[in-house]
Coordinates of C-alpha atoms and ligand atoms in Angstrom, one line a residue:
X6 CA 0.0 0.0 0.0
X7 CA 1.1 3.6 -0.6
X8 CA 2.1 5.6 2.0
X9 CA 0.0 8.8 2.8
X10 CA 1.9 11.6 3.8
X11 CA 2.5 15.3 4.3
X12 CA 6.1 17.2 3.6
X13 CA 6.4 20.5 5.9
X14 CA 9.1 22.2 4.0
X15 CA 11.3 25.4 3.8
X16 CA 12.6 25.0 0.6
X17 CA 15.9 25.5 0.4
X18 CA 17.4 23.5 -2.0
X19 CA 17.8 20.3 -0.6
X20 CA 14.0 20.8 0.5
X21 CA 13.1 21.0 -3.0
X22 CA 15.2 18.1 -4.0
X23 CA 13.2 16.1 -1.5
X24 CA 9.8 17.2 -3.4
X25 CA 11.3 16.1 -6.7
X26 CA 12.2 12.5 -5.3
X27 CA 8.9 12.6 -3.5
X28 CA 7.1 13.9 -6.9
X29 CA 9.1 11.2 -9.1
X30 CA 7.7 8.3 -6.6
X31 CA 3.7 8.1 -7.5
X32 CA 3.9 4.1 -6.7
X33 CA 4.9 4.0 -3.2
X34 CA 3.9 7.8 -1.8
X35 CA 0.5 9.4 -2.1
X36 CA 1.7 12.5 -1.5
X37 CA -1.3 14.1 -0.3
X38 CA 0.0 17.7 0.2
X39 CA 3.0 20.1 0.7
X40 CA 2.7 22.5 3.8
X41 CA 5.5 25.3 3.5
X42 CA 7.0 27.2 6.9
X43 CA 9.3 30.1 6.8
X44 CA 13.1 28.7 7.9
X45 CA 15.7 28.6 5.0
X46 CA 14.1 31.7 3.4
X47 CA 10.5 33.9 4.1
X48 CA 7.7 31.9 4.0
X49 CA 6.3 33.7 0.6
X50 CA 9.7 32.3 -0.8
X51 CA 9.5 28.8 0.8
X52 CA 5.5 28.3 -0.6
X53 CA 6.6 29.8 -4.6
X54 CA 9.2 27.5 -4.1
X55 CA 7.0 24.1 -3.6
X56 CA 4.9 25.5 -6.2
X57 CA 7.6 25.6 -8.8
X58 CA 8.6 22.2 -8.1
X59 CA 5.3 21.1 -8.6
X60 CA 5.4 22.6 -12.1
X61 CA 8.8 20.9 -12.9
X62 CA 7.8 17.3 -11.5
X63 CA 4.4 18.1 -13.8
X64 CA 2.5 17.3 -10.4
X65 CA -0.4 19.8 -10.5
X66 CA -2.4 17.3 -8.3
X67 CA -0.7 18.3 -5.0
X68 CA -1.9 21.1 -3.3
X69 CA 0.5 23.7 -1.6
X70 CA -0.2 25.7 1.5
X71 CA 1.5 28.2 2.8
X72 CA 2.2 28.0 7.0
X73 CA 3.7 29.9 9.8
X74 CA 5.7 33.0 9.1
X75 CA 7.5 32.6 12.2
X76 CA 8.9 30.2 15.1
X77 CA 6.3 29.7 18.2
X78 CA 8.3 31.7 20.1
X79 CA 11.5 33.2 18.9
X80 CA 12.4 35.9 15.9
X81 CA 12.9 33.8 12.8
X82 CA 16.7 33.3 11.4
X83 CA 17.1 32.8 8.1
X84 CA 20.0 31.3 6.0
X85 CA 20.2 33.1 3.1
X86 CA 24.1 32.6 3.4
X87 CA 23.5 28.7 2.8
X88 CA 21.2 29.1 0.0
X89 CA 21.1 32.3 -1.7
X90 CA 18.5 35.1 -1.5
X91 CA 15.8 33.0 -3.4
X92 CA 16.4 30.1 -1.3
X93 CA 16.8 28.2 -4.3
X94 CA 19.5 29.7 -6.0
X95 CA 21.1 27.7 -8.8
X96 CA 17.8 26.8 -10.2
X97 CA 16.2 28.6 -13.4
X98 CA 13.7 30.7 -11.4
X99 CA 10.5 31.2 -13.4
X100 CA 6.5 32.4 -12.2
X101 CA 5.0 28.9 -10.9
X102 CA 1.7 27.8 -12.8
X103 CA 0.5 25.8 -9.5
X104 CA -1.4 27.9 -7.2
X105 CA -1.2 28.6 -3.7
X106 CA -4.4 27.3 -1.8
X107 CA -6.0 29.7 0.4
X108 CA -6.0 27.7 3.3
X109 CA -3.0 27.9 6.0
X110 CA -1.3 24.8 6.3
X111 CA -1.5 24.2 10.1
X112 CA -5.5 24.0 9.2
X113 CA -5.1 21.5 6.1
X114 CA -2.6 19.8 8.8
X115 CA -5.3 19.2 11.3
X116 CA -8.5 18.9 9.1
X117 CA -6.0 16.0 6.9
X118 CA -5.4 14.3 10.3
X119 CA -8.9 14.7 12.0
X120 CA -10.5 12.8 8.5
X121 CA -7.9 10.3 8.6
X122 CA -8.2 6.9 10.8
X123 CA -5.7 6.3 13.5
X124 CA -1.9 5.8 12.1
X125 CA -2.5 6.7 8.9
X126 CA -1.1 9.5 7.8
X127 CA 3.3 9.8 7.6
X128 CA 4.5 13.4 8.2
X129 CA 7.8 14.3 6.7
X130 CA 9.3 17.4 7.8
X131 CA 12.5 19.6 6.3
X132 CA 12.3 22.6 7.8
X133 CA 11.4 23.8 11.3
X134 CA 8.9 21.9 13.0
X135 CA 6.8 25.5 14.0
X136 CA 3.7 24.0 11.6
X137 CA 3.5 20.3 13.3
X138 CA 3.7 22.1 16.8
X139 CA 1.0 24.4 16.1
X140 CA -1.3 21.5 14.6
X141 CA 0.0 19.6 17.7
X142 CA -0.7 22.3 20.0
X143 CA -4.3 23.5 18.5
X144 CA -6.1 20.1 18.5
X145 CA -3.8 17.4 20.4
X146 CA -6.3 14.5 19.1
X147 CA -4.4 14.9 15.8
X148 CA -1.6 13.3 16.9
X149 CA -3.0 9.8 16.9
X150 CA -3.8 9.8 13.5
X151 CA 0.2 9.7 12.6
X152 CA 1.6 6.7 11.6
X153 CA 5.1 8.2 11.8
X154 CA 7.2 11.1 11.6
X155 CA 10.2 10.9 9.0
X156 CA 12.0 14.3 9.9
X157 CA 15.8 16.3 8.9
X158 CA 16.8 17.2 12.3
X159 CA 19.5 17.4 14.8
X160 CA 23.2 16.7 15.2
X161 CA 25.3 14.4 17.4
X162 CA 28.7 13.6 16.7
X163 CA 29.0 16.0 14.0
X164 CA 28.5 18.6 16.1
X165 CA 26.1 21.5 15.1
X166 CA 25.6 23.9 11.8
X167 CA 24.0 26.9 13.3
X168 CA 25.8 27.2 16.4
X169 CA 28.2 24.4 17.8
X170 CA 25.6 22.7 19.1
X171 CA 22.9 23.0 16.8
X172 CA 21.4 22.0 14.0
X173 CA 19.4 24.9 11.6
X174 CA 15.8 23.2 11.8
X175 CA 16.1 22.2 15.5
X176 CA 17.8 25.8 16.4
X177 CA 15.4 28.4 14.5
X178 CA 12.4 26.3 16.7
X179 CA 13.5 24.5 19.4
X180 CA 10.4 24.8 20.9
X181 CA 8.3 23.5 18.3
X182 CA 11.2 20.4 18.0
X183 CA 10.7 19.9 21.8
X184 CA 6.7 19.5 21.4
X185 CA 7.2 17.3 18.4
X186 CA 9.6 14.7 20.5
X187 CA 7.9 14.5 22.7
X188 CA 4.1 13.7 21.1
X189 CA 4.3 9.7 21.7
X190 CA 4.0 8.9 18.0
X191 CA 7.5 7.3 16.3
X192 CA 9.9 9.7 15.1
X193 CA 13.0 8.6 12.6
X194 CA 15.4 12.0 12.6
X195 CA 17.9 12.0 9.9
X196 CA 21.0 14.5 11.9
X197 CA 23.5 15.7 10.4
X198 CA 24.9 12.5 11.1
X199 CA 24.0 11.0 8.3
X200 CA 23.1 13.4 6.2
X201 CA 27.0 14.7 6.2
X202 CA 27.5 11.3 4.5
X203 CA 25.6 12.0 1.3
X204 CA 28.1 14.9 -0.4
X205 CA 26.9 15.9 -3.7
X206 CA 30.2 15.3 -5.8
X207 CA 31.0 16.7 -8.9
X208 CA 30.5 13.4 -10.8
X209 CA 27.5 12.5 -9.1
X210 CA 25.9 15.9 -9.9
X211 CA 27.1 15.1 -13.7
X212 CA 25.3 12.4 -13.6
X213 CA 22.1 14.1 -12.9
X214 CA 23.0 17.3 -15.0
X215 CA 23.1 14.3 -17.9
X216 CA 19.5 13.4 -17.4
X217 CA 18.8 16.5 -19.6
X218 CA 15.3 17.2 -18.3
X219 CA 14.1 20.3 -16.4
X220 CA 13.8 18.6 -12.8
X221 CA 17.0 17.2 -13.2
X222 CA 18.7 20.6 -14.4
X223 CA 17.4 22.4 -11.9
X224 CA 18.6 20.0 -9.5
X225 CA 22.3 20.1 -10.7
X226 CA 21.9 23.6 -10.7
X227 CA 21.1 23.7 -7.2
X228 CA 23.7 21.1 -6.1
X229 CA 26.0 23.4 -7.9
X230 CA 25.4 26.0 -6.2
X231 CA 24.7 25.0 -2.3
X232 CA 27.8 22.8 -3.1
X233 CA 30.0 26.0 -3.4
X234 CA 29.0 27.5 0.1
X235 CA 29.5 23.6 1.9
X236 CA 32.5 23.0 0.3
X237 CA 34.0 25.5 1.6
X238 CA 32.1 25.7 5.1
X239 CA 33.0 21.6 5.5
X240 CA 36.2 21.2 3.6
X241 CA 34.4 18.4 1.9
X242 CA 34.3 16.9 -1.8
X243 CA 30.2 18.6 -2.1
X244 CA 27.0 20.0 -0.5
X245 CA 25.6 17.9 2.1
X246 CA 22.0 16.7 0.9
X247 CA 20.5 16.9 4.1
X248 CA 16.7 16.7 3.5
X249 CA 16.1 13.9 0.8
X250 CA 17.4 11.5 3.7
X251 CA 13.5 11.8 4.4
X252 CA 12.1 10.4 1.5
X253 CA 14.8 7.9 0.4
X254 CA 14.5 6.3 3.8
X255 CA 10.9 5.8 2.7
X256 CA 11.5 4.5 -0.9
X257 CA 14.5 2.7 0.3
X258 CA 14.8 1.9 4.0
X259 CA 17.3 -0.4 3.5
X260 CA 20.3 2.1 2.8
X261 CA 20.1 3.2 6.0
X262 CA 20.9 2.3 9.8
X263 CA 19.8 3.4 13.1
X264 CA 19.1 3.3 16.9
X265 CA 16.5 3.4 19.2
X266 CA 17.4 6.1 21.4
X267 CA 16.0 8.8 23.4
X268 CA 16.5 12.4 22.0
X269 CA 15.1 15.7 23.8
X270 CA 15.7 19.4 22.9
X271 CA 17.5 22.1 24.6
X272 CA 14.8 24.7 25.1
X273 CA 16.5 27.0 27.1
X274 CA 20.2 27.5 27.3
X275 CA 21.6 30.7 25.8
X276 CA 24.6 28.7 24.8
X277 CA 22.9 25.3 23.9
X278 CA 19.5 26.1 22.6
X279 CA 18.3 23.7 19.7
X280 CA 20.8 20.8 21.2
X281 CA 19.7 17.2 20.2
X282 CA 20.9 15.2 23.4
X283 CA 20.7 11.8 21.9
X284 CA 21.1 9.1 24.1
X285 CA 22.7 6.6 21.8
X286 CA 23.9 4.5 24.5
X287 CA 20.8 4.8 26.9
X288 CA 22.6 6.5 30.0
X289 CA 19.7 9.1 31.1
X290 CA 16.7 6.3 31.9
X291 CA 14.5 8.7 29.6
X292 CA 12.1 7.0 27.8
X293 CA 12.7 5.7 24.3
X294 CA 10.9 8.4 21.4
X295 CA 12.8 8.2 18.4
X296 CA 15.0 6.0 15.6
X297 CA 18.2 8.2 15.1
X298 CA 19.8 7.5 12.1
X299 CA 23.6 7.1 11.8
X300 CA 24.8 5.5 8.8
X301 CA 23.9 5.5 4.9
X302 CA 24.7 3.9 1.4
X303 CA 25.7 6.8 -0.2
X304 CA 26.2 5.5 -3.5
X305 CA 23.2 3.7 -3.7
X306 CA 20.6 6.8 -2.1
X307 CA 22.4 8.9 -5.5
X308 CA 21.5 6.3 -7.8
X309 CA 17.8 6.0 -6.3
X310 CA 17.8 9.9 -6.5
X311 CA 19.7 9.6 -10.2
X312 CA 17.2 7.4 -11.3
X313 CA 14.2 8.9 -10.0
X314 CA 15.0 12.2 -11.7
X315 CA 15.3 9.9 -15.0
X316 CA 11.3 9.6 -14.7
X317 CA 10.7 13.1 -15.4
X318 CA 9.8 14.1 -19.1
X319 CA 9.5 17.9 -20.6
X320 CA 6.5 18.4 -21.8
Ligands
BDR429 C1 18.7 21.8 7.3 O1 18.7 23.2 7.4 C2 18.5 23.8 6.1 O2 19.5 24.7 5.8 C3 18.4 22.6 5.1 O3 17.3 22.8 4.2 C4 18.1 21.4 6.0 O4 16.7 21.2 6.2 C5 20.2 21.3 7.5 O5 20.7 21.8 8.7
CA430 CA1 15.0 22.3 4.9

């Protein structure tokens, strides 16, 4: 059976990346709407993004709604010095076809769960988690309705993004992250971990560029790009592709590893705020709440995302 699910996104390259894998996977995800948050760029950024992906998968059946403009509780932080003042820069930029719906996406959030029966629904979040909280917050008997949350959160051994110890999604919310670990429902939270293992290199964003369709240009384009700032940043061979972790781990579970663990947010320290403490080796007694994920085939999640890209056709 197809999964059901909702991606909360902030797109962000690697965001939009995610939709495209997402987009290009009709037989195993029923992809039954994008919600859009302000994080990586302004929300009315993050929302025309979705919508031009949309147009480039040719997917004019998922709706896109535009969420929260800011964090529950904190000023928002952008990082327009990760991915350029569109938030997609490196892509061929163009007016999106797709509309915007006119509802806000917390309420398509909660009236999607209400409808659905019990464990049904998958919610895969990219950016920060200030939509889920709210929807969490607003009408608690939403949350049985999840099957699972698939999120890109957090940072253990690889130490933080944003500040030493944090990671961008975790730290621009931490609030909203602490509500959403600690809901009851099972999480799997792709860190930077993991997601520092899957560097876009220049022959595997050749490979793509070769595809020669829109979807897959713009996505070398954007590897291209957000490659230049990481490189740099990490010292590494490419750009991390942090948030298509999500959806290959639900096309391909397989290429990845992980642990049951406990993992609970830093909420208020000035110098931690947005930690992840992951207890990997189960010293605190807290409760087990999520599946942190460690290790990856990073060949093999390139050629699912290579040959997923391959599916899309200009028309
Ligand atoms: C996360 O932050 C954003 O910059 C990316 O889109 C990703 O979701 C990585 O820390
Ligand atoms: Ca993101």
């Amino acid at each position: 059976m197809k999964e059901r699910i909702i991606i909360d996104c902030d797109p962000g390259q690697d965001d939009a990346i995610n939709l495209l894998l997402a987009l290009s996977s009709p037989d195993e995800l029923d992809v039954i709407g994008i919600t859009t948050v302000a994080g990586n760029v302004p929300l009315q950024l993050t929302e025309r993004n979705a919508r031009m992906m949309c147009d480039l998968a040719g997917r004019s059946d998922v709706p896109v709604f535009a969420g929260c403009s800011h964090p529950m509780v904190r000023p928002l932080k952008t990082a327009e010095n990760v991915h350029g003042k569109t938030g997609i820069d490196g892509a061929e930029l163009f007016e999106p076809r797709q509309p915007l719906e006119s509802r806000h996406a917390v309420d398509f959030i909660i009236d999607t769960l209400l409808d659905a029966d019990d464990a049904a629904i998958t919610l895969v979040p990219t950016g920060p988690l200030t939509n889920i909280a709210t929807a969490f917050h607003r009408n608690p008997s939403v949350i049985a309705k999840i099957k699972r949350i698939v999120l890109m959160g957090g940072a253990m051994r690889e130490g933080g993004n944003t500040t030493p110890s944090a990671e961008f999604n975790i730290f621009v919310d931490p609030q909203a992250a602490g509500i959403v670990f600690s809901c009851g429902r099972p999480i799997i939270a792709m860190g930077l971990d993991v997601t520092h293992q899957v560097l876009a290199t220049a022959g595997r964003i050749a490979r793509i560029k070769a595809l020669r369709n829109r979807a897959a240009r713009a996505t070398a384009g954007m590897l291209e790009f957000f490659s230049r700032h990481d490189s740099t940043k990490y010292g590494a061979d490419g750009a991390p592709l942090h948030d298509p972790c999500t959806v290959a781990l639900l096309l391909k579970p397989g290429l990845f590893s992980g642990k049951h663990c406990n993992i609970a947010i830093e909420t208020q320290s000035p110098l931690t705020l947005g930690h992840t403490a992951v207890d990997f080796w189960g010293v605190s007694g807290r409760p087990k709440n999520a599946d942190w994920i460690y290790a990856v085939d990073a060949d093999g999640f390139y050629e699912l995302l290579t040959g997923r890209l391959a599916r899309f056709s200009d028309r």
